[in-house]
CSV table of C-alpha atoms and ligand atoms in Angstrom, one decimal:
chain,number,residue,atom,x,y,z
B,1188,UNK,CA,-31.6,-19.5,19.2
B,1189,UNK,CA,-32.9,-23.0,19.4
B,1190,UNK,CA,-36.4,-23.3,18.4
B,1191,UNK,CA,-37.9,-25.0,21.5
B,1192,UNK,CA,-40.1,-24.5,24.0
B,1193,UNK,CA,-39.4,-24.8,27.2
B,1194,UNK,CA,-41.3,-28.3,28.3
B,1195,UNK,CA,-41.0,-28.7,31.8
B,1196,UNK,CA,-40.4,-25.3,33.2
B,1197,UNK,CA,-39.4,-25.3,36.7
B,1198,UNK,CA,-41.2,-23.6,39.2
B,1199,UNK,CA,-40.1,-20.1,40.3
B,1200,UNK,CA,-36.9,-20.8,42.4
B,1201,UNK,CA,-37.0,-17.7,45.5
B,1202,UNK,CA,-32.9,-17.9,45.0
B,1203,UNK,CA,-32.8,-17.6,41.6
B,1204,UNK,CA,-30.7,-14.1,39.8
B,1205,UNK,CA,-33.6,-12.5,38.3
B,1206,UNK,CA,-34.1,-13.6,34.5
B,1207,UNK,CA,-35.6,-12.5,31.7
B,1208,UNK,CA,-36.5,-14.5,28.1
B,1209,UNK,CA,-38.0,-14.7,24.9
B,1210,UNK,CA,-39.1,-18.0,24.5
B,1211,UNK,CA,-39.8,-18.8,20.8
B,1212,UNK,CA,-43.0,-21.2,20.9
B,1213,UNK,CA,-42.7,-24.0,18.8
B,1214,UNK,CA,-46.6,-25.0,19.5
B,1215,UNK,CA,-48.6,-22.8,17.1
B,1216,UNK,CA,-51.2,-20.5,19.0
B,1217,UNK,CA,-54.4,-19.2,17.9
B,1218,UNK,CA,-54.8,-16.9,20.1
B,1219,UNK,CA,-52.3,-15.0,22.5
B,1220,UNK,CA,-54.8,-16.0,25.4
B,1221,UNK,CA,-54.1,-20.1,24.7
B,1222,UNK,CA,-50.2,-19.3,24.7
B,1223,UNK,CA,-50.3,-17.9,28.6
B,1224,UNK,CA,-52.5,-20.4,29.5
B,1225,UNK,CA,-50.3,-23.3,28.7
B,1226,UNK,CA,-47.0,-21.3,29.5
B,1227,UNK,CA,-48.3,-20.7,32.8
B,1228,UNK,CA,-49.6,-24.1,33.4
B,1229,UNK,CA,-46.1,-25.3,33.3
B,1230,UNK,CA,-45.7,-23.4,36.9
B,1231,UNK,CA,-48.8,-24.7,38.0
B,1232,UNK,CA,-50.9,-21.5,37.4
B,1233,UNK,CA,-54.2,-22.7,36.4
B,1234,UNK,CA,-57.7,-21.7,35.9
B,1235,UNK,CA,-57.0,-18.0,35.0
B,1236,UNK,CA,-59.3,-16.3,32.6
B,1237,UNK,CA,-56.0,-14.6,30.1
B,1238,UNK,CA,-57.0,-10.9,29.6
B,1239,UNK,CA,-55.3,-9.6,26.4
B,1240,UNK,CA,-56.3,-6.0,27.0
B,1241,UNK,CA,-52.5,-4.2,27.8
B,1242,UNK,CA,-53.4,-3.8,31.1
B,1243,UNK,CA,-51.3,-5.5,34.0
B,1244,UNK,CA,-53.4,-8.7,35.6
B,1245,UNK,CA,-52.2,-10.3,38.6
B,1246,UNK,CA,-52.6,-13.5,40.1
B,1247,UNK,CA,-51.6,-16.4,42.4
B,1248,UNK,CA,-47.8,-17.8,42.5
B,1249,UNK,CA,-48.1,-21.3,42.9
B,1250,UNK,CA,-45.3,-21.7,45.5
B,1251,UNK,CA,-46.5,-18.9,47.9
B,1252,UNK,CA,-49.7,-19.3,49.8
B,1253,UNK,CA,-53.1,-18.5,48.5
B,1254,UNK,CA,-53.8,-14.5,47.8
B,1255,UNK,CA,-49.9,-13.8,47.7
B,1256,UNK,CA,-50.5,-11.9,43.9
B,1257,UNK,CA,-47.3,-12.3,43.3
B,1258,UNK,CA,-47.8,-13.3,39.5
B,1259,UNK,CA,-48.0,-10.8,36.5
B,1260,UNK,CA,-48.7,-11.0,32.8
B,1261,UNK,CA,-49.5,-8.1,30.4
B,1262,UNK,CA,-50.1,-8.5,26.7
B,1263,UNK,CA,-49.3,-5.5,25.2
B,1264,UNK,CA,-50.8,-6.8,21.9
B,1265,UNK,CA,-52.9,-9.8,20.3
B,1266,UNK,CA,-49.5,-11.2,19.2
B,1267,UNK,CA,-47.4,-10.9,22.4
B,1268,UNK,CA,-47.6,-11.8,26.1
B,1269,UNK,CA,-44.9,-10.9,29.0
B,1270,UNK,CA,-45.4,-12.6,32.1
B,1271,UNK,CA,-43.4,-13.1,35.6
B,1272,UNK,CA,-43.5,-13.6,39.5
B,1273,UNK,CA,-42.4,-10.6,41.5
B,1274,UNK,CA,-40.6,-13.2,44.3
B,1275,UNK,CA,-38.0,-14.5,42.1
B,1276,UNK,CA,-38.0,-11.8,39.2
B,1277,UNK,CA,-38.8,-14.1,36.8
B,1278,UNK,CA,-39.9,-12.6,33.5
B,1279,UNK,CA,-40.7,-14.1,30.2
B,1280,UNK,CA,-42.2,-13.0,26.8
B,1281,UNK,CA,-44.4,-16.1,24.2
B,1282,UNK,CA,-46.0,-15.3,21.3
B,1283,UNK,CA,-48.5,-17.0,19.5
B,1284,UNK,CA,-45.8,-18.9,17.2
B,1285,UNK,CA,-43.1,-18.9,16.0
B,1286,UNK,CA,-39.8,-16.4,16.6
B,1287,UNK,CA,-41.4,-13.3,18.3
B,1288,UNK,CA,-40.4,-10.2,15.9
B,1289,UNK,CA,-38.1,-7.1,17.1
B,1290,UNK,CA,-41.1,-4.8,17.6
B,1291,UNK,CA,-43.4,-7.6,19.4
B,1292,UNK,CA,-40.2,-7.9,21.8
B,1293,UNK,CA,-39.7,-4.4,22.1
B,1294,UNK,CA,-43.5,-3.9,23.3
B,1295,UNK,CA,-43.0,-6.5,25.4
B,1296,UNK,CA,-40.3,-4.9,27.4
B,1297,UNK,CA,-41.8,-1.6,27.4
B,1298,UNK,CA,-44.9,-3.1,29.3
B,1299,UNK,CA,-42.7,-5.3,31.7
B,1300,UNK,CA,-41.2,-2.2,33.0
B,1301,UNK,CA,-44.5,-0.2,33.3
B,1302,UNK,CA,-45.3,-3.2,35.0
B,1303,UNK,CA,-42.3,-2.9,37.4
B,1304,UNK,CA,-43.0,0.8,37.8
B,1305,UNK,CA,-46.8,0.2,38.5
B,1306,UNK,CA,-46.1,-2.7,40.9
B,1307,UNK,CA,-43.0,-0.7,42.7
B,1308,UNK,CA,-45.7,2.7,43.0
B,1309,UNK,CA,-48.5,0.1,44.5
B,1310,UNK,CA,-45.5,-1.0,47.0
B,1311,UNK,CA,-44.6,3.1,48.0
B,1312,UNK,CA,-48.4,3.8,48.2
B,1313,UNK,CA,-48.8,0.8,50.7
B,1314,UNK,CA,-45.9,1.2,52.7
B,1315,UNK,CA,-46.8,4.8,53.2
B,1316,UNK,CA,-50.4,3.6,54.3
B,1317,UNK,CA,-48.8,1.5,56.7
B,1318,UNK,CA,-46.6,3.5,58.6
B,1319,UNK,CA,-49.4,6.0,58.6
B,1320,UNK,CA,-51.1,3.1,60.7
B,1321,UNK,CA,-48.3,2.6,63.1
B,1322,UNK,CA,-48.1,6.4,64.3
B,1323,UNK,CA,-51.5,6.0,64.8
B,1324,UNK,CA,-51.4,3.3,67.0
B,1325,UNK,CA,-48.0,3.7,68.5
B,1326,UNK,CA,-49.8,7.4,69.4
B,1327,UNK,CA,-53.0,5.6,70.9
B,1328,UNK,CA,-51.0,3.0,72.8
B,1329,UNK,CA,-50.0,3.2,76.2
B,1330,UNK,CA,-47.0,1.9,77.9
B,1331,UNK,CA,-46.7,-1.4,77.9
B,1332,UNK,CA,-47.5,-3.5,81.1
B,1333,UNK,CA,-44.0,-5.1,83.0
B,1334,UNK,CA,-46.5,-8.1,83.6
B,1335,UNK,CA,-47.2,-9.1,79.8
B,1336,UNK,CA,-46.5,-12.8,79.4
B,1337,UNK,CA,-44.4,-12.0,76.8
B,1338,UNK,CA,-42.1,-10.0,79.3
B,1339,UNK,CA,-42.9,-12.3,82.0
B,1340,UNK,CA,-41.7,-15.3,80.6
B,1341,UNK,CA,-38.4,-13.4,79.0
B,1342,UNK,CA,-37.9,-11.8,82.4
B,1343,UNK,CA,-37.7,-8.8,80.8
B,1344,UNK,CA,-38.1,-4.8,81.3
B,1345,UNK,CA,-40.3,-3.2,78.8
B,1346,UNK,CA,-37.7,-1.0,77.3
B,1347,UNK,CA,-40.5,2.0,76.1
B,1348,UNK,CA,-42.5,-0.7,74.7
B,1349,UNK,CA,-46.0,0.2,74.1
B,1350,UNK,CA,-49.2,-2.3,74.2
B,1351,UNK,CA,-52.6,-2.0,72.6
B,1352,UNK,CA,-54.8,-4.7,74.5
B,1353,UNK,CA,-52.9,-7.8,75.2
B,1354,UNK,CA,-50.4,-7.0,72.2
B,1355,UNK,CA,-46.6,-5.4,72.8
B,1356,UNK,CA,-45.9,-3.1,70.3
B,1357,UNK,CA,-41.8,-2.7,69.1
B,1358,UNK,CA,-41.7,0.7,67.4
B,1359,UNK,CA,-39.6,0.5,63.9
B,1360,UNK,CA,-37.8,3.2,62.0
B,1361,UNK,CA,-36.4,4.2,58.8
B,1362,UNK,CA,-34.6,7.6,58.0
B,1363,UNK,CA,-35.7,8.1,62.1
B,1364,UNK,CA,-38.9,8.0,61.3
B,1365,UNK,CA,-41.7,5.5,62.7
B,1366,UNK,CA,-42.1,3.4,59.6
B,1367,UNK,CA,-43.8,-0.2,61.4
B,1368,UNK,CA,-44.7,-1.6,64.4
B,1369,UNK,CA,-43.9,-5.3,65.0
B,1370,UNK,CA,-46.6,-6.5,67.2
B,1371,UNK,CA,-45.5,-9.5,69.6
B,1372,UNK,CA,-48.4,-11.5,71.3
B,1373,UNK,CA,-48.9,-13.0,74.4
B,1374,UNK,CA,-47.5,-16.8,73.1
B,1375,UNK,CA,-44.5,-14.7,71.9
B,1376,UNK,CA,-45.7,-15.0,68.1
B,1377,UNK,CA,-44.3,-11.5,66.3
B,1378,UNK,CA,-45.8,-9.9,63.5
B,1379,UNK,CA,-45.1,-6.4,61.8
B,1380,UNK,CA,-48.2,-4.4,60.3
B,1381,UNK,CA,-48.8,-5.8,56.6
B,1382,UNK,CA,-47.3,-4.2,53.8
B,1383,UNK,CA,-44.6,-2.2,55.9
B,1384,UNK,CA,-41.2,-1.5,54.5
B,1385,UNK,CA,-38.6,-4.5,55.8
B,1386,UNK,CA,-35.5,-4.0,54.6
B,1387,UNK,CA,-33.2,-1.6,56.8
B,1388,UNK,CA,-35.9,-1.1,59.0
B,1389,UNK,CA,-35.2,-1.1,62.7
B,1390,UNK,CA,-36.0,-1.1,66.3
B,1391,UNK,CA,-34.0,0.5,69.1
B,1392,UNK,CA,-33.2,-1.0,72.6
B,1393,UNK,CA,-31.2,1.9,74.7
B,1394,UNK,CA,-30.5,5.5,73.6
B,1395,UNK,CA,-27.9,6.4,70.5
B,1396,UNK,CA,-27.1,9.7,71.7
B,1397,UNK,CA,-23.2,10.0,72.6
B,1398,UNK,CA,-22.5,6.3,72.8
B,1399,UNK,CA,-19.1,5.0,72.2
B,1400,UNK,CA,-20.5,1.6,71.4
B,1401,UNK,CA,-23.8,0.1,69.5
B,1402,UNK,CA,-24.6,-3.5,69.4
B,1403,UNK,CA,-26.8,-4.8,66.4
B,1404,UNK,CA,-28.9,-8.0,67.2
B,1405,UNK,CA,-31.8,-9.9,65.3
B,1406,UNK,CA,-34.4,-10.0,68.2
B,1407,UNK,CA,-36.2,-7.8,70.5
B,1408,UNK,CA,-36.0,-10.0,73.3
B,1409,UNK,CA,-32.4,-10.7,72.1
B,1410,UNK,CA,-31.6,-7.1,72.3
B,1411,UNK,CA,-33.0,-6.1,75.7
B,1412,UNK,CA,-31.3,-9.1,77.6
B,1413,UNK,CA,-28.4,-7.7,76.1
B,1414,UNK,CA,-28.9,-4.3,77.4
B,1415,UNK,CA,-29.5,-5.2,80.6
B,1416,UNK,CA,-26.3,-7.5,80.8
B,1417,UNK,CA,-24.0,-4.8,79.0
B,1418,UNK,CA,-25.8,-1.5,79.6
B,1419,UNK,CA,-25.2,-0.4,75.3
B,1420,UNK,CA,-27.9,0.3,73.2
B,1421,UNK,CA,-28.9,-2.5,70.9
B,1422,UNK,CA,-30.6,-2.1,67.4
B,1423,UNK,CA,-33.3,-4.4,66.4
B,1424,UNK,CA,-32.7,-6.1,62.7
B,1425,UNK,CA,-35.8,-8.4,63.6
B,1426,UNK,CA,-34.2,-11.1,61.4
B,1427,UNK,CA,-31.1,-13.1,60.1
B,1428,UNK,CA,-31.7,-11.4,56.6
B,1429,UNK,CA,-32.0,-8.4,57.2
B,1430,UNK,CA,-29.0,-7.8,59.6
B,1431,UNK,CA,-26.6,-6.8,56.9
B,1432,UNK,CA,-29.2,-3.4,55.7
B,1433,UNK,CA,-29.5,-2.8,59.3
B,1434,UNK,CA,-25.5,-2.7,59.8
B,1435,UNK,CA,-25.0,-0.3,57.0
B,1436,UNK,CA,-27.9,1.5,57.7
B,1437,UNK,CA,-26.0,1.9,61.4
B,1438,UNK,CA,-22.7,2.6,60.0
B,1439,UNK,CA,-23.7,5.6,57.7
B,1440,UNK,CA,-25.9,7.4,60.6
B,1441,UNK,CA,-23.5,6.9,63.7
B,1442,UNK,CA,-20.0,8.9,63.6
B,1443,UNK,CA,-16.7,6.7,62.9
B,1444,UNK,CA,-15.5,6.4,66.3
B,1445,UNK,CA,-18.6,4.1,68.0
B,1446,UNK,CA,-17.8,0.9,67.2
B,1447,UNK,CA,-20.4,-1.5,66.2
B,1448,UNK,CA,-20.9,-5.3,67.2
B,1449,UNK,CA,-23.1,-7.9,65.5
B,1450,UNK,CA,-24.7,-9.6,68.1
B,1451,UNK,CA,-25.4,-13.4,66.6
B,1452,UNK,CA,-27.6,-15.5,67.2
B,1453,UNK,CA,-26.3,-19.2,67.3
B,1454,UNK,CA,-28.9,-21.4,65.7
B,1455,UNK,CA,-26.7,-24.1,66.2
B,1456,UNK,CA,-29.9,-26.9,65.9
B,1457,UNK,CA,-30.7,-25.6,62.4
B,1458,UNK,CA,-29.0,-26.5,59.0
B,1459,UNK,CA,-26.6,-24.0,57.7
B,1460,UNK,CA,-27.0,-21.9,61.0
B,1461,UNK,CA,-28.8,-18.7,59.5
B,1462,UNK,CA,-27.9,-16.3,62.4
B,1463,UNK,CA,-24.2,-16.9,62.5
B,1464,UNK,CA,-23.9,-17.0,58.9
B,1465,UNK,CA,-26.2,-13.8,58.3
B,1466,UNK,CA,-24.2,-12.0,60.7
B,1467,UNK,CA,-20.5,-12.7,59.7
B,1468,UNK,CA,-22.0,-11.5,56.3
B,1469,UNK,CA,-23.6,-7.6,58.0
B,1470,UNK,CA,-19.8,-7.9,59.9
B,1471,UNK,CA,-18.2,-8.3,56.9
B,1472,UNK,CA,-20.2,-5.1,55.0
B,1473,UNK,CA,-19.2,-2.7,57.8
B,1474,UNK,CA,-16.2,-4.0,59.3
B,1475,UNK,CA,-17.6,-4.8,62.7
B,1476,UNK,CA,-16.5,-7.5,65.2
B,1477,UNK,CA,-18.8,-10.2,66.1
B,1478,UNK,CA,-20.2,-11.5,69.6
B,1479,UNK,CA,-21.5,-14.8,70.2
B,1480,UNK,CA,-23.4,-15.9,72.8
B,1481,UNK,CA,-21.7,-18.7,75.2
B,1482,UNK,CA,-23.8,-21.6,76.1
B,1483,UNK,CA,-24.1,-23.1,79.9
B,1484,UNK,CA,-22.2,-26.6,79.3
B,1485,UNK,CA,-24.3,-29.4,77.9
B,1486,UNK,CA,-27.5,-26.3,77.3
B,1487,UNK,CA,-29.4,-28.4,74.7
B,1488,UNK,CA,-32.0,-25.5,74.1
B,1489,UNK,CA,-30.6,-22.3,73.6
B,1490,UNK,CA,-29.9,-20.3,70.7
B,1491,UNK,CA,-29.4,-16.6,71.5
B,1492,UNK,CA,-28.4,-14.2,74.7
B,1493,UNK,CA,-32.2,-14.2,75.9
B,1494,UNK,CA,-32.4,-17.8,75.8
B,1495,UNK,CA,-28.6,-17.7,77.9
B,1496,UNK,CA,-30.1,-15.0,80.4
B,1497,UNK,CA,-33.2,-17.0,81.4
B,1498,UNK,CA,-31.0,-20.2,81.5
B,1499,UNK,CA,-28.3,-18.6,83.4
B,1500,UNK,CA,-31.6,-17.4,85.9
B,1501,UNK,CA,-32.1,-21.0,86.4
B,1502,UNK,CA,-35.9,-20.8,84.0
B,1503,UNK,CA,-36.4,-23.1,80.7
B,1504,UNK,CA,-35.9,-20.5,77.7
P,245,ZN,ZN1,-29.0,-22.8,78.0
């Protein structure tokens, strides 16, 4: 193992395979405290007040916006420190100099994955907290208003929506059960409630029951211009990344015979196109075909079936 210290480490990389390392110091520490200070100014992390006490301490990921938490560090003793960012799954263990011993490394590993179990508990607890939350307001709400400028401007039917003051409310499940609500505002900005579960979670457009034929789109809007055009229910994924957990999610709960399309989104002005690319990957996990939307000749503007409807209407999407 060479007996260097990483210099210049690079800042946590959101695409990188999670990693793990012992990084043998080759600066000699007095103290444990002085070790994760300057191993965690190398990814910008500064300021923090090191607790060596073997309890978990959190605190700010440089490359995520202020409050995000998304940093860790635990010293399980004087001689040992395990730090990481939750994002990437980065996860490293210093010591105060030297090669870190077989027990020191073993410590550390046992207090990264108490770590891991506290952090994933914390995540359970909120989520349940949250969805607690959205059957509250999803109960409170009432149905949502045709006119809402969100609707308005979409030309769009509220589909069961629900609205609490000027906010549409898109009901989201997991399992079938209410889990989020994505909130969508009058300038079309869309939200969920913080700390929900994401991934796999759902909306519906349409009915399931006895259907021979499910469409899964990213968008609400997306998904209730394609209802009206086609008359087939149409799942929410609410985004490009998490159309592939929503496709399996569909493909385990509905019976073999309906056949399942991914409705894409073309976001043909944007590098790599995300929506077409994201959904010939959820195609590819379940088998499904593939539907694209067909653009008016020389449309500069639009980039999914909601945008095509309004343009078809004759309105600016
Ligand atoms: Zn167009």
């Amino acid at each position: 193992m060479p007996a260097t210290r990483k210099q210049q480490a690079p800042a946590p990389n959101r695409k990188a395979e999670a990693r793990a390392s012992v990084l043998p110091t080759q600066n000699q520490y007095s103290s444990i405290e002085q070790a994760l200070v300057d191993a965690l100014a190398a990814y910008g992390v500064t300021g923090l007040a090191i607790r060596a006490d073997g309890a978990l301490h959190r605190f700010d990921s440089a490359d995520k916006p202020k409050g995000n938490r998304n940093g860790w560090y635990v010293c399980p003793s004087l001689e040992v420190g395990v730090y990481g960012f939750w994002h990437t799954g980065e996860q490293h263990t210093i010591g105060i100099g030297g090669e870190i011993d077989p027990t020191a490394a073993a410590e550390a590993r046992l207090a990264a994955q108490h770590a891991r179990e506290q952090r994933e508990a914390e995540r359970r607890q909120q989520q349940d907290k949250t969805a607690t939350q959205a059957r509250r307001w999803w109960a409170a709400a009432r149905a949502a208003d045709s006119g809402h400028p969100y609707l308005a401007k979409k030309r769009l039917h509220p589909h069961g929506l629900r609205q609490r003051g000027n906010v549409l409310l898109v009901p989201l499940y997991f399992n079938g059960e209410l889990v989020n609500l994505e909130r969508i505002f009058p300038d079309g900005d869309k939200r969920p409630l913080f700390g929900g579960r994401a991934k796999g979670v759902a909306g519906l457009v349409g009915k399931l029951a006895g259907v021979s034929r499910v469409l899964v789109a990213e968008g609400w809007a997306t998904a209730a211009a394609l209802h009206e055009a086609m008359n087939v229910p149409v799942v929410v994924a609410r985004n490009a990344d998490n159309l592939e957990a929503v496709a399996r999610r569909v493909r385990q709960r509905l019976p073999d015979e309906v056949a399942i399309t991914i409705a894409t989104d073309d976001d043909r002005f944007t590098d790599g196109n995300p929506g077409v690319s994201k959904a010939r990957l959820a195609a590819l996990a379940i088998g499904a075909k593939m539907l694209m939307p067909t653009f008016c000749e020389g449309c500069k503007r639009c980039t999914d079936f909601a945008d095509v409807a309004l343009c078809r209407k004759g309105e600016t999407p």
